[in-house]
Amino acid sequence: MTIKGSAGNVKQLLAELFKKSIEATVPTEANVLPLIASSEKFGDYQCNNAMSLFGKVRGKMPEFKNPMAVGEAIKKNLPESEMIESCSVMQPGFVNVVLSRTWVAKTIDKMLKEGIQTWAPKLPINRAVVDFSSPNIAKEMHVGHLRSTIIGDTLTKMFEFCGAEVLRRNHVGDWGTQFGMLIEFLFEQFPQWEDGSEIPIKDLQAFYKQSKKRFDDDAVFKERAQKAVVSLQGGEPKYLKAWAQICEISRREFQKVYERLRVHIEEKGESFYNPFIPSVLKGLSNEGLIEESDGAQVIRIEGKTIPLIVVKRDGGFNYSSTDLTALWYRLNEEKAEWIIYVTDSGQREHFEMFFHAAKQAGWLPSDDNAYPKVTHVGFGLVLGEDGKRFRTRSSEAVRLVDLLDEAKSRSKQALIERGKAAEWTEEELEQTAEAVGYGAVKFSDLIGNRLSNYTFSYEKMLNDKGKTAVYSLYAHARVCSVFRNSVKDIKELKKDGHIVLDHADERKLGTMLIKFPEIIEEACYNLLPHVLCEYLHGLSETFSSFYNNCKINSSAEETSRLLLCEATVVVMRKCFELLGITPVDRL
């Protein structure tokens, strides 16, 4: 995927300069893309093309005896630019770049005047679908849904920041054989369920378990439940009404979690696509892709020994038929150019198979980099501190509501122990505890590479040291304290003031700030939110060093340093926003 750079994307600006240099240095390799990387040890950035170029021209261009000679020529042919202060070449031919501190300061000044949106990369698509969260009706949302919800929400926010319209889709499991069991149990337990009053189911999870036990233990009940499925799928009003009421009870419980997490998501569950399945399968059959196998209807997938079953032996549809139909709908009705599925990595093979089926049907291009495209964003397990799947003492999955409440409670207790109850109102204490507690849960989930398992630990995630939300929230509160203690009006300073980066810690903070556009680009390109978390932590550390070593208020450099603080808080808040974390002004 090629992402169009923002006005402040340093890597892309440098790549443009080095491309001209490479064309001048090795004219026969004019199509080579510059390899630009961040490099704090020997400069700010590095061009790493010399070795590969030497391999291509060795013996053809006698002036280049080794990669160092190529590197020196690339440096010599680099066009003059106000953004570069100096260049040097080191073994085995890396060209190191030191940015001009004047240019860095001007770039930040410009962002403060025009807004951080000018630093947003532009995605090469107009509309995306992000399919995330997706719990099952009549079951509690548990810690297993945490990752999908948090990762999906962050990806959505990043895509929206980059200018794409994103359809946030909650593909809930609201259609299937389990509903016959639930409906019959509803009829039995609440015979007056149709009188218009609210069904008094306080714990839907317990209701589900009771109905499942009845289904497993009672053959007569099981037969009634199986007939109820036929009645539901046949559209009988009584059964549809009961199904709708069960879904609504479950939906209200889900919404409590989404409100806590401040996640907005639009439900389009399995039932939504059900009416489209027959015509979609007919189209696939007309293409010769569906065949019969042992009484089922299947699609053979190239390279796979097991086919993709799209109609079961009993004539019922399954996940594959629903997912194929949902994909068809998203491509043809919603006109999505990129469809992203956020689920655990255990479902990888399922997605590979139905994506391949869609390519065989001609719905998707064979080139994975062409649009429209589909991507499965897999993630690892949430583990307890014993290294096993995170569960309660009774070996049940941890309810997500309980997990979030516990994080808030622990956060509040820590604030009370620090004496904040005496300083703040109860409302301030509650709001801060919630922001810190929920933010800690989110950041802890996102800071590791999503493909890895991660260990859930309240103690670690609520620690104010290390790579935690609490550490970055403290840094943000510290910036806010600078403004509270200042007599200057930051709005007025932005009109006529300018940033100067003479001190080493000023310069380091400035160069960290202008990396924000390329960080967003990398996180979007690779669908890896942890890249943004790492950046926020690094920015927090860099600001803390600047704060400790550079006097701000009442200093000779006050205007410049206040503007640098303002740029820091603008970038920090955008990071928090994209990660779904509420920043706090005091901690």
Coordinates of C-alpha atoms in Angstrom, one line a residue:
M1 CA 0.0 0.0 0.0
T2 CA 1.3 3.4 -0.9
I3 CA 0.2 6.2 1.5
K4 CA 0.5 9.7 0.4
G5 CA 2.6 11.6 2.9
S6 CA 1.5 14.5 5.0
A7 CA 3.0 17.9 4.8
G8 CA 5.3 17.0 7.7
N9 CA 6.3 13.4 6.8
V10 CA 10.1 13.6 7.2
K11 CA 10.9 10.2 5.8
Q12 CA 9.0 10.9 2.6
L13 CA 10.6 14.3 2.2
L14 CA 14.0 12.8 2.6
A15 CA 13.1 9.9 0.2
E16 CA 12.3 12.5 -2.5
L17 CA 15.7 14.1 -2.0
F18 CA 17.6 10.8 -2.0
K19 CA 15.8 9.5 -5.0
K20 CA 17.2 12.4 -7.0
S21 CA 20.6 11.7 -5.7
I22 CA 20.4 8.0 -6.5
E23 CA 19.2 8.8 -10.1
A24 CA 22.3 11.1 -10.5
T25 CA 24.6 8.6 -8.9
V26 CA 23.5 5.4 -10.6
P27 CA 21.4 6.5 -13.7
T28 CA 20.7 2.8 -14.6
E29 CA 18.9 2.3 -11.3
A30 CA 16.5 5.2 -11.5
N31 CA 13.6 3.1 -10.2
V32 CA 15.3 2.2 -6.9
L33 CA 13.3 3.3 -3.9
P34 CA 15.3 5.1 -1.2
L35 CA 15.6 3.1 2.0
I36 CA 15.2 5.7 4.8
A37 CA 15.3 4.8 8.4
S38 CA 15.3 6.7 11.7
S39 CA 18.7 6.7 13.4
E40 CA 19.3 8.3 16.7
K41 CA 22.9 7.1 17.2
F42 CA 24.7 8.7 14.2
G43 CA 22.2 11.3 13.1
D44 CA 18.4 11.7 12.8
Y45 CA 17.9 9.5 9.7
Q46 CA 19.9 7.2 7.5
C47 CA 19.8 6.3 3.8
N48 CA 20.7 2.6 3.4
N49 CA 20.9 2.0 -0.3
A50 CA 24.6 2.0 -0.9
M51 CA 25.3 -1.8 -0.4
S52 CA 22.4 -3.0 -2.7
L53 CA 23.3 -0.4 -5.3
F54 CA 27.0 -1.5 -5.3
G55 CA 25.8 -5.1 -5.8
K56 CA 24.0 -4.0 -9.0
V57 CA 26.8 -1.8 -10.5
R58 CA 29.8 -3.8 -9.4
G59 CA 32.2 -4.2 -12.4
K60 CA 29.9 -1.9 -14.5
M61 CA 30.9 1.4 -12.9
P62 CA 34.6 1.3 -12.1
E63 CA 34.5 4.5 -10.1
F64 CA 32.7 2.6 -7.4
K65 CA 35.3 0.3 -5.7
N66 CA 33.1 -0.5 -2.7
P67 CA 29.8 0.4 -1.0
M68 CA 31.5 3.3 0.8
A69 CA 32.3 4.9 -2.5
V70 CA 28.6 4.6 -3.5
G71 CA 27.6 6.2 -0.2
E72 CA 30.0 9.1 -0.7
A73 CA 28.6 9.7 -4.2
I74 CA 25.0 9.6 -2.9
K75 CA 25.9 12.2 -0.3
K76 CA 27.7 14.4 -2.8
N77 CA 24.8 14.3 -5.3
L78 CA 22.1 15.0 -2.6
P79 CA 20.3 18.2 -3.6
E80 CA 20.6 21.1 -1.3
S81 CA 17.7 21.4 1.1
E82 CA 16.8 23.6 4.1
M83 CA 15.8 20.5 6.0
I84 CA 19.3 19.0 6.1
E85 CA 22.0 20.5 8.4
S86 CA 24.7 17.9 7.6
C87 CA 25.4 14.5 6.2
S88 CA 28.1 11.9 6.8
V89 CA 28.9 8.5 5.5
M90 CA 29.9 5.5 7.7
Q91 CA 30.7 1.9 7.0
P92 CA 29.5 0.1 5.0
G93 CA 28.0 3.1 3.1
F94 CA 25.2 4.4 5.3
V95 CA 24.5 8.0 4.7
N96 CA 23.6 9.7 8.0
V97 CA 21.4 12.8 8.0
V98 CA 21.3 15.5 10.7
L99 CA 18.1 17.6 10.3
S100 CA 18.3 21.4 10.5
R101 CA 17.0 22.5 13.9
T102 CA 15.8 25.7 12.2
W103 CA 13.7 23.6 9.7
V104 CA 12.4 21.3 12.5
A105 CA 11.3 24.4 14.5
K106 CA 9.6 26.0 11.5
T107 CA 7.8 22.7 10.8
I108 CA 6.4 22.6 14.3
D109 CA 5.5 26.3 14.2
K110 CA 3.5 25.6 11.1
M111 CA 1.6 22.7 12.6
L112 CA 0.7 24.8 15.6
K113 CA -0.8 27.5 13.3
E114 CA -2.5 25.1 10.9
G115 CA -3.5 22.2 13.1
I116 CA -2.3 18.6 13.6
Q117 CA -4.6 17.4 10.8
T118 CA -2.0 18.8 8.4
W119 CA 0.3 16.0 9.6
A120 CA -2.1 13.2 8.8
P121 CA -1.1 10.9 6.0
K122 CA -3.7 10.2 3.3
L123 CA -4.8 6.7 2.7
P124 CA -5.2 5.6 -0.9
I125 CA -8.8 4.6 -0.3
N126 CA -12.1 6.4 0.4
R127 CA -14.0 3.8 2.4
A128 CA -13.0 0.9 4.7
V129 CA -15.0 -1.6 6.8
V130 CA -13.5 -2.6 10.1
D131 CA -15.2 -5.7 11.5
F132 CA -14.4 -5.9 15.2
S133 CA -15.6 -6.9 18.7
S134 CA -18.4 -9.2 17.4
P135 CA -19.6 -11.0 20.6
N136 CA -22.3 -13.7 20.5
I137 CA -25.9 -12.8 21.5
A138 CA -27.0 -14.2 24.9
K139 CA -23.4 -14.6 26.1
E140 CA -21.4 -12.1 28.2
M141 CA -18.6 -10.1 26.7
H142 CA -15.5 -11.4 28.3
V143 CA -11.8 -10.7 28.2
G144 CA -11.5 -12.6 24.9
H145 CA -13.5 -9.7 23.3
L146 CA -11.3 -7.1 24.8
R147 CA -8.5 -7.3 22.3
S148 CA -10.8 -7.2 19.2
T149 CA -12.7 -4.2 20.6
I150 CA -9.7 -2.2 21.6
I151 CA -7.5 -3.0 18.5
G152 CA -10.4 -2.5 16.1
D153 CA -11.4 0.9 17.6
T154 CA -7.8 2.2 17.4
L155 CA -7.4 1.0 13.8
T156 CA -10.7 2.8 13.0
K157 CA -9.6 6.0 14.6
M158 CA -6.3 6.0 12.8
F159 CA -7.9 5.4 9.4
E160 CA -10.4 8.2 10.1
F161 CA -7.6 10.6 11.1
C162 CA -6.0 9.7 7.7
G163 CA -9.1 10.8 5.9
A164 CA -10.9 7.5 5.2
E165 CA -14.6 6.9 5.8
V166 CA -14.8 3.9 8.1
L167 CA -17.8 1.7 8.6
R168 CA -17.5 0.3 12.1
R169 CA -19.1 -3.1 11.9
N170 CA -20.2 -5.3 14.9
H171 CA -20.7 -8.7 13.3
V172 CA -22.5 -10.2 16.3
G173 CA -23.5 -13.8 16.4
D174 CA -27.3 -13.4 16.4
W175 CA -28.5 -16.2 14.2
G176 CA -28.0 -19.9 14.6
T177 CA -29.1 -23.2 16.1
Q178 CA -28.6 -21.9 19.7
F179 CA -31.6 -19.6 19.3
G180 CA -34.0 -22.5 19.1
M181 CA -32.8 -23.6 22.5
L182 CA -33.0 -20.1 24.0
I183 CA -36.5 -19.4 22.6
E184 CA -38.0 -22.6 23.9
F185 CA -36.4 -22.0 27.3
L186 CA -37.9 -18.5 27.2
F187 CA -41.3 -19.9 26.5
E188 CA -41.0 -22.3 29.3
Q189 CA -39.6 -20.0 32.0
F190 CA -41.7 -16.9 31.2
P191 CA -45.0 -18.0 29.8
Q192 CA -46.3 -14.4 29.9
W193 CA -43.4 -13.2 27.7
E194 CA -45.7 -11.7 25.1
D195 CA -47.7 -9.5 27.4
G196 CA -45.5 -6.5 26.6
S197 CA -43.7 -6.3 29.9
E198 CA -39.9 -6.6 30.1
I199 CA -38.6 -10.1 30.4
P200 CA -37.0 -10.3 33.9
I201 CA -33.7 -11.9 32.8
K202 CA -31.1 -10.4 35.1
D203 CA -28.2 -12.6 34.0
L204 CA -28.3 -13.7 30.3
Q205 CA -25.2 -15.7 30.7
A206 CA -26.8 -17.8 33.4
F207 CA -30.0 -18.1 31.3
Y208 CA -27.9 -19.4 28.4
K209 CA -26.2 -22.0 30.6
Q210 CA -29.5 -23.2 32.1
S211 CA -31.0 -23.6 28.6
K212 CA -27.9 -25.4 27.3
K213 CA -28.1 -27.9 30.2
R214 CA -31.7 -28.5 29.5
F215 CA -30.9 -29.0 25.9
D216 CA -28.2 -31.5 26.7
D217 CA -30.2 -33.4 29.4
D218 CA -33.7 -33.5 28.1
A219 CA -34.4 -35.2 24.8
V220 CA -38.0 -33.9 24.5
F221 CA -36.8 -30.3 25.1
K222 CA -34.0 -30.8 22.6
E223 CA -36.5 -31.9 19.9
R224 CA -38.7 -28.8 20.6
A225 CA -35.6 -26.6 20.4
Q226 CA -34.6 -28.0 17.0
K227 CA -38.2 -27.4 15.7
A228 CA -38.0 -23.9 17.0
V229 CA -34.9 -23.2 14.9
V230 CA -36.9 -24.3 11.8
S231 CA -39.8 -22.0 12.9
L232 CA -37.4 -19.1 13.4
Q233 CA -35.6 -19.5 10.1
G234 CA -39.0 -19.9 8.5
G235 CA -40.0 -16.4 9.7
E236 CA -42.8 -17.4 12.0
P237 CA -43.8 -14.1 13.8
K238 CA -43.9 -15.6 17.3
Y239 CA -40.4 -17.0 17.1
L240 CA -39.0 -13.8 15.4
K241 CA -40.5 -11.7 18.2
A242 CA -38.9 -13.9 20.9
W243 CA -35.6 -13.9 19.1
A244 CA -35.7 -10.1 18.9
Q245 CA -36.4 -9.7 22.6
I246 CA -33.5 -12.0 23.5
C247 CA -31.2 -10.0 21.2
E248 CA -32.3 -6.7 22.7
I249 CA -31.5 -7.9 26.3
S250 CA -28.1 -8.9 25.1
R251 CA -27.5 -5.8 23.1
R252 CA -28.2 -3.6 26.2
E253 CA -25.5 -5.5 28.1
F254 CA -23.0 -5.1 25.3
Q255 CA -23.7 -1.4 25.3
K256 CA -22.7 -1.0 28.9
V257 CA -19.2 -2.3 27.9
Y258 CA -19.0 0.0 24.9
E259 CA -20.0 3.0 26.9
R260 CA -17.3 2.2 29.5
L261 CA -14.7 1.9 26.7
R262 CA -16.2 4.9 24.8
V263 CA -16.3 2.7 21.7
H264 CA -18.8 3.5 18.9
I265 CA -19.8 0.6 16.7
E266 CA -22.7 -0.2 14.4
E267 CA -24.3 -3.6 14.7
K268 CA -24.8 -5.6 11.5
G269 CA -25.0 -9.1 12.8
E270 CA -25.2 -12.5 11.1
S271 CA -29.0 -12.2 10.8
F272 CA -28.6 -9.1 8.6
Y273 CA -26.9 -11.0 5.9
N274 CA -29.0 -14.2 6.1
P275 CA -31.6 -13.1 3.4
F276 CA -28.7 -12.5 0.9
I277 CA -27.1 -15.9 1.3
P278 CA -29.1 -18.0 -1.2
S279 CA -28.5 -15.5 -4.1
V280 CA -24.8 -15.2 -3.3
L281 CA -24.4 -19.0 -3.2
K282 CA -26.3 -19.3 -6.4
G283 CA -24.0 -16.9 -8.1
L284 CA -20.9 -18.9 -6.8
S285 CA -22.6 -22.1 -8.0
N286 CA -23.2 -20.5 -11.5
E287 CA -19.5 -19.8 -11.6
G288 CA -18.8 -23.5 -11.1
L289 CA -17.2 -22.9 -7.7
I290 CA -19.6 -24.9 -5.5
E291 CA -19.8 -28.7 -5.7
E292 CA -21.4 -31.5 -3.6
S293 CA -19.3 -33.5 -1.1
D294 CA -20.7 -36.1 1.3
G295 CA -24.1 -34.4 1.2
A296 CA -22.7 -30.9 1.9
Q297 CA -22.0 -28.1 -0.6
V298 CA -18.3 -27.0 -0.7
I299 CA -15.8 -24.8 -2.4
R300 CA -12.5 -26.4 -3.2
I301 CA -9.6 -24.1 -2.2
E302 CA -6.3 -24.2 -4.1
G303 CA -3.6 -25.5 -1.8
K304 CA -5.9 -26.8 0.9
T305 CA -6.9 -30.5 1.4
I306 CA -10.1 -29.6 3.3
P307 CA -12.7 -27.7 1.3
L308 CA -14.7 -24.7 2.5
I309 CA -18.2 -25.9 3.5
V310 CA -20.9 -23.4 2.6
V311 CA -24.0 -25.5 3.1
K312 CA -24.1 -28.2 5.7
R313 CA -25.5 -31.7 5.1
D314 CA -28.8 -30.7 6.8
G315 CA -29.1 -27.8 4.4
G316 CA -28.2 -25.2 6.9
F317 CA -25.9 -22.3 6.4
N318 CA -22.7 -21.7 8.5
Y319 CA -20.0 -19.2 9.3
S320 CA -18.5 -19.6 5.8
S321 CA -21.7 -18.9 4.0
T322 CA -22.5 -15.9 6.2
D323 CA -18.9 -14.5 5.9
L324 CA -18.8 -14.8 2.2
T325 CA -22.2 -13.1 1.9
A326 CA -21.1 -10.3 4.3
L327 CA -18.0 -9.8 2.1
W328 CA -20.1 -9.7 -1.0
Y329 CA -22.4 -7.1 0.6
R330 CA -19.5 -5.0 1.8
L331 CA -17.9 -5.0 -1.7
N332 CA -21.1 -4.5 -3.8
E333 CA -23.5 -2.6 -1.6
E334 CA -21.3 -0.7 0.8
K335 CA -18.5 -0.2 -1.8
A336 CA -15.7 -0.8 0.6
E337 CA -12.2 -0.7 -0.8
W338 CA -10.5 -2.3 2.3
I339 CA -12.2 -4.7 4.6
I340 CA -10.4 -5.5 7.8
Y341 CA -11.4 -8.3 10.2
V342 CA -10.1 -8.1 13.8
T343 CA -10.3 -11.5 15.4
D344 CA -8.0 -13.9 17.3
S345 CA -5.2 -15.5 15.4
G346 CA -6.9 -18.9 15.8
Q347 CA -9.3 -18.0 13.0
R348 CA -6.5 -17.3 10.6
E349 CA -7.1 -20.4 8.4
H350 CA -10.8 -19.7 8.1
F351 CA -10.1 -16.2 6.8
E352 CA -7.4 -17.5 4.4
M353 CA -9.9 -19.9 3.0
F354 CA -12.9 -17.7 2.4
F355 CA -10.6 -14.8 1.2
H356 CA -9.2 -17.3 -1.4
A357 CA -12.7 -18.4 -2.4
A358 CA -13.6 -14.7 -3.0
K359 CA -10.5 -14.4 -5.2
Q360 CA -11.5 -17.5 -7.1
A361 CA -14.9 -16.0 -7.6
G362 CA -13.3 -12.8 -9.1
W363 CA -14.6 -10.6 -6.2
L364 CA -11.1 -9.7 -5.3
P365 CA -7.9 -9.1 -7.3
S366 CA -5.2 -11.8 -7.2
D367 CA -2.7 -9.2 -6.2
D368 CA -2.9 -8.8 -2.4
N369 CA -1.7 -5.2 -2.7
A370 CA -4.4 -4.1 -5.1
Y371 CA -7.8 -2.8 -4.2
P372 CA -10.4 -3.8 -3.1
K373 CA -8.5 -5.8 -0.5
V374 CA -9.2 -7.8 2.6
T375 CA -7.0 -8.3 5.7
H376 CA -7.3 -10.5 8.7
V377 CA -5.9 -8.6 11.7
G378 CA -5.1 -11.5 14.1
F379 CA -4.1 -11.2 17.7
G380 CA -2.8 -13.4 20.5
L381 CA -4.4 -14.6 23.8
V382 CA -4.8 -12.7 27.0
L383 CA -3.0 -14.7 29.7
G384 CA -3.0 -14.7 33.4
E385 CA 0.1 -14.3 35.5
D386 CA 0.3 -18.1 35.6
G387 CA 0.9 -18.1 31.9
K388 CA -2.4 -19.7 31.2
R389 CA -5.5 -18.3 29.5
F390 CA -6.9 -15.5 31.7
R391 CA -9.8 -16.8 33.7
T392 CA -11.5 -16.4 37.1
R393 CA -10.8 -18.7 40.0
S394 CA -13.8 -20.8 39.0
S395 CA -12.1 -21.3 35.6
E396 CA -14.6 -19.2 33.7
A397 CA -13.8 -16.4 31.2
V398 CA -13.4 -13.1 33.0
R399 CA -16.4 -10.8 32.3
L400 CA -15.2 -7.6 30.6
V401 CA -17.5 -5.4 32.8
D402 CA -15.9 -6.8 36.0
L403 CA -12.4 -6.4 34.6
L404 CA -13.0 -2.7 33.8
D405 CA -14.6 -2.0 37.1
E406 CA -11.7 -3.6 38.9
A407 CA -9.2 -1.4 37.0
K408 CA -11.1 1.7 37.9
S409 CA -11.4 0.6 41.5
R410 CA -7.7 0.0 41.8
S411 CA -6.9 3.3 40.1
K412 CA -9.2 5.1 42.5
Q413 CA -7.6 3.5 45.5
A414 CA -4.1 4.5 44.3
L415 CA -5.3 8.1 44.0
I416 CA -6.8 8.1 47.5
E417 CA -3.5 6.7 48.9
R418 CA -1.7 9.7 47.3
G419 CA -4.0 12.1 49.1
K420 CA -6.1 13.1 46.1
A421 CA -9.4 12.6 47.9
A422 CA -8.6 15.6 50.1
E423 CA -7.6 17.8 47.1
W424 CA -10.4 16.8 44.6
T425 CA -14.1 16.6 44.6
E426 CA -15.7 13.1 44.5
E427 CA -16.6 13.7 40.8
E428 CA -13.0 14.6 39.9
L429 CA -11.8 11.5 41.7
E430 CA -14.3 9.3 39.9
Q431 CA -13.5 10.8 36.5
T432 CA -9.8 10.5 36.9
A433 CA -9.9 7.0 38.3
E434 CA -12.0 6.0 35.3
A435 CA -9.7 7.7 32.7
V436 CA -6.6 6.1 34.3
G437 CA -8.1 2.7 34.9
Y438 CA -9.7 2.2 31.5
G439 CA -6.7 3.9 29.8
A440 CA -4.4 1.5 31.6
V441 CA -6.3 -1.5 30.3
K442 CA -6.3 -0.3 26.7
F443 CA -2.7 0.7 26.7
S444 CA -1.6 -2.6 28.2
D445 CA -3.5 -4.4 25.5
L446 CA -2.1 -2.3 22.7
I447 CA 1.6 -1.7 23.7
G448 CA 2.7 -5.3 22.7
N449 CA 2.7 -6.5 19.1
R450 CA -0.9 -7.7 18.6
L451 CA 0.3 -11.0 17.2
S452 CA 1.7 -12.0 20.6
N453 CA 0.0 -13.2 23.7
Y454 CA 0.1 -10.8 26.6
T455 CA -0.1 -11.2 30.3
F456 CA -2.8 -9.3 32.1
S457 CA -1.6 -7.7 35.3
Y458 CA -3.3 -4.9 37.1
E459 CA -0.1 -4.1 39.0
K460 CA 1.9 -3.7 35.9
M461 CA -0.6 -1.7 33.9
L462 CA -1.3 0.7 36.7
N463 CA 2.4 1.3 37.4
D464 CA 3.5 4.9 36.9
K465 CA 6.9 3.6 35.6
G466 CA 7.6 1.8 32.4
K467 CA 5.6 1.5 29.2
T468 CA 2.2 2.2 30.7
A469 CA -0.7 4.6 30.1
V470 CA -0.2 5.9 33.6
Y471 CA 3.4 7.0 32.7
S472 CA 2.2 8.9 29.6
L473 CA -0.8 10.4 31.5
Y474 CA 1.6 11.7 34.1
A475 CA 3.7 13.3 31.4
H476 CA 0.6 14.9 29.9
A477 CA -0.4 16.2 33.3
R478 CA 3.1 17.7 33.7
V479 CA 2.7 19.6 30.5
C480 CA -0.6 20.9 31.7
S481 CA 1.0 22.1 34.9
V482 CA 3.4 24.2 32.9
F483 CA 0.4 26.1 31.4
R484 CA -1.3 26.4 34.8
N485 CA 1.8 28.1 36.2
S486 CA 2.3 30.4 33.3
V487 CA 1.1 34.0 33.0
K488 CA 1.4 33.9 29.2
D489 CA -1.5 33.4 26.8
I490 CA -0.6 30.5 24.6
K491 CA -3.1 31.6 21.9
E492 CA -1.3 34.9 21.6
L493 CA 2.1 33.3 21.6
K494 CA 1.1 31.1 18.6
K495 CA 0.3 34.2 16.6
D496 CA 3.7 35.8 16.7
G497 CA 6.0 33.5 18.7
H498 CA 8.5 31.1 17.3
I499 CA 10.2 27.9 18.5
V500 CA 14.0 27.8 18.8
L501 CA 15.8 24.5 19.4
D502 CA 19.2 25.5 20.7
H503 CA 19.3 23.3 23.8
A504 CA 20.0 19.6 23.1
D505 CA 16.8 18.5 24.9
E506 CA 14.8 21.1 23.0
R507 CA 16.1 19.7 19.8
K508 CA 15.5 16.1 20.8
L509 CA 11.9 16.9 21.7
G510 CA 11.5 18.8 18.4
T511 CA 12.7 15.9 16.3
M512 CA 10.6 13.5 18.3
L513 CA 7.5 15.6 17.6
I514 CA 8.0 15.7 13.8
K515 CA 8.2 11.9 13.6
F516 CA 4.4 11.7 14.4
P517 CA 3.3 11.6 10.7
E518 CA 5.6 8.7 9.8
I519 CA 4.5 6.8 12.9
I520 CA 0.9 7.1 12.0
E521 CA 1.7 5.9 8.5
E522 CA 3.6 2.9 9.7
A523 CA 0.9 2.0 12.2
C524 CA -1.8 2.2 9.4
Y525 CA 0.3 0.5 6.8
N526 CA 1.1 -2.5 9.0
L527 CA -2.1 -2.4 11.1
L528 CA 0.0 -2.4 14.2
P529 CA -1.3 0.0 17.0
H530 CA 1.7 -0.8 19.2
V531 CA 3.8 1.4 17.0
L532 CA 1.7 4.4 18.1
C533 CA 1.9 3.3 21.8
E534 CA 5.7 3.0 21.6
Y535 CA 5.9 6.5 20.1
L536 CA 3.7 8.0 22.8
H537 CA 5.9 6.5 25.5
G538 CA 9.0 7.8 23.8
L539 CA 7.5 11.2 23.4
S540 CA 6.6 11.1 27.1
E541 CA 10.1 10.2 28.1
T542 CA 11.6 12.9 25.8
F543 CA 9.4 15.6 27.2
S544 CA 10.2 14.6 30.8
S545 CA 13.9 15.0 30.0
F546 CA 13.2 18.4 28.5
Y547 CA 11.1 19.4 31.5
N548 CA 13.8 18.4 34.0
N549 CA 16.7 20.1 32.1
C550 CA 15.1 23.2 30.6
K551 CA 13.6 25.9 32.7
I552 CA 10.4 27.0 31.1
N553 CA 8.3 29.7 32.9
S554 CA 10.1 33.0 33.6
S555 CA 13.2 31.9 31.5
A556 CA 14.8 33.9 28.6
E557 CA 13.4 31.1 26.3
E558 CA 9.9 31.1 27.8
T559 CA 8.0 31.9 24.6
S560 CA 9.8 29.2 22.6
R561 CA 9.6 26.6 25.3
L562 CA 5.9 27.2 26.0
L563 CA 5.2 26.7 22.3
L564 CA 7.2 23.5 22.4
C565 CA 5.1 22.4 25.3
E566 CA 1.9 23.3 23.3
A567 CA 3.1 21.2 20.4
T568 CA 3.8 18.3 22.8
V569 CA 0.4 18.5 24.3
V570 CA -1.3 18.7 20.8
V571 CA 0.6 15.6 19.6
M572 CA 0.1 13.7 22.9
R573 CA -3.7 14.4 22.9
K574 CA -4.0 13.1 19.4
C575 CA -2.1 9.9 20.4
F576 CA -4.5 9.5 23.3
E577 CA -7.5 10.1 21.1
L578 CA -6.4 7.5 18.6
L579 CA -5.7 5.0 21.3
G580 CA -9.1 5.7 22.9
I581 CA -7.6 7.0 26.1
T582 CA -9.0 10.0 27.9
P583 CA -6.1 12.4 29.0
V584 CA -6.2 14.0 32.4
D585 CA -4.8 17.5 33.3
R586 CA -3.8 16.5 36.9
L587 CA -2.5 13.4 38.5

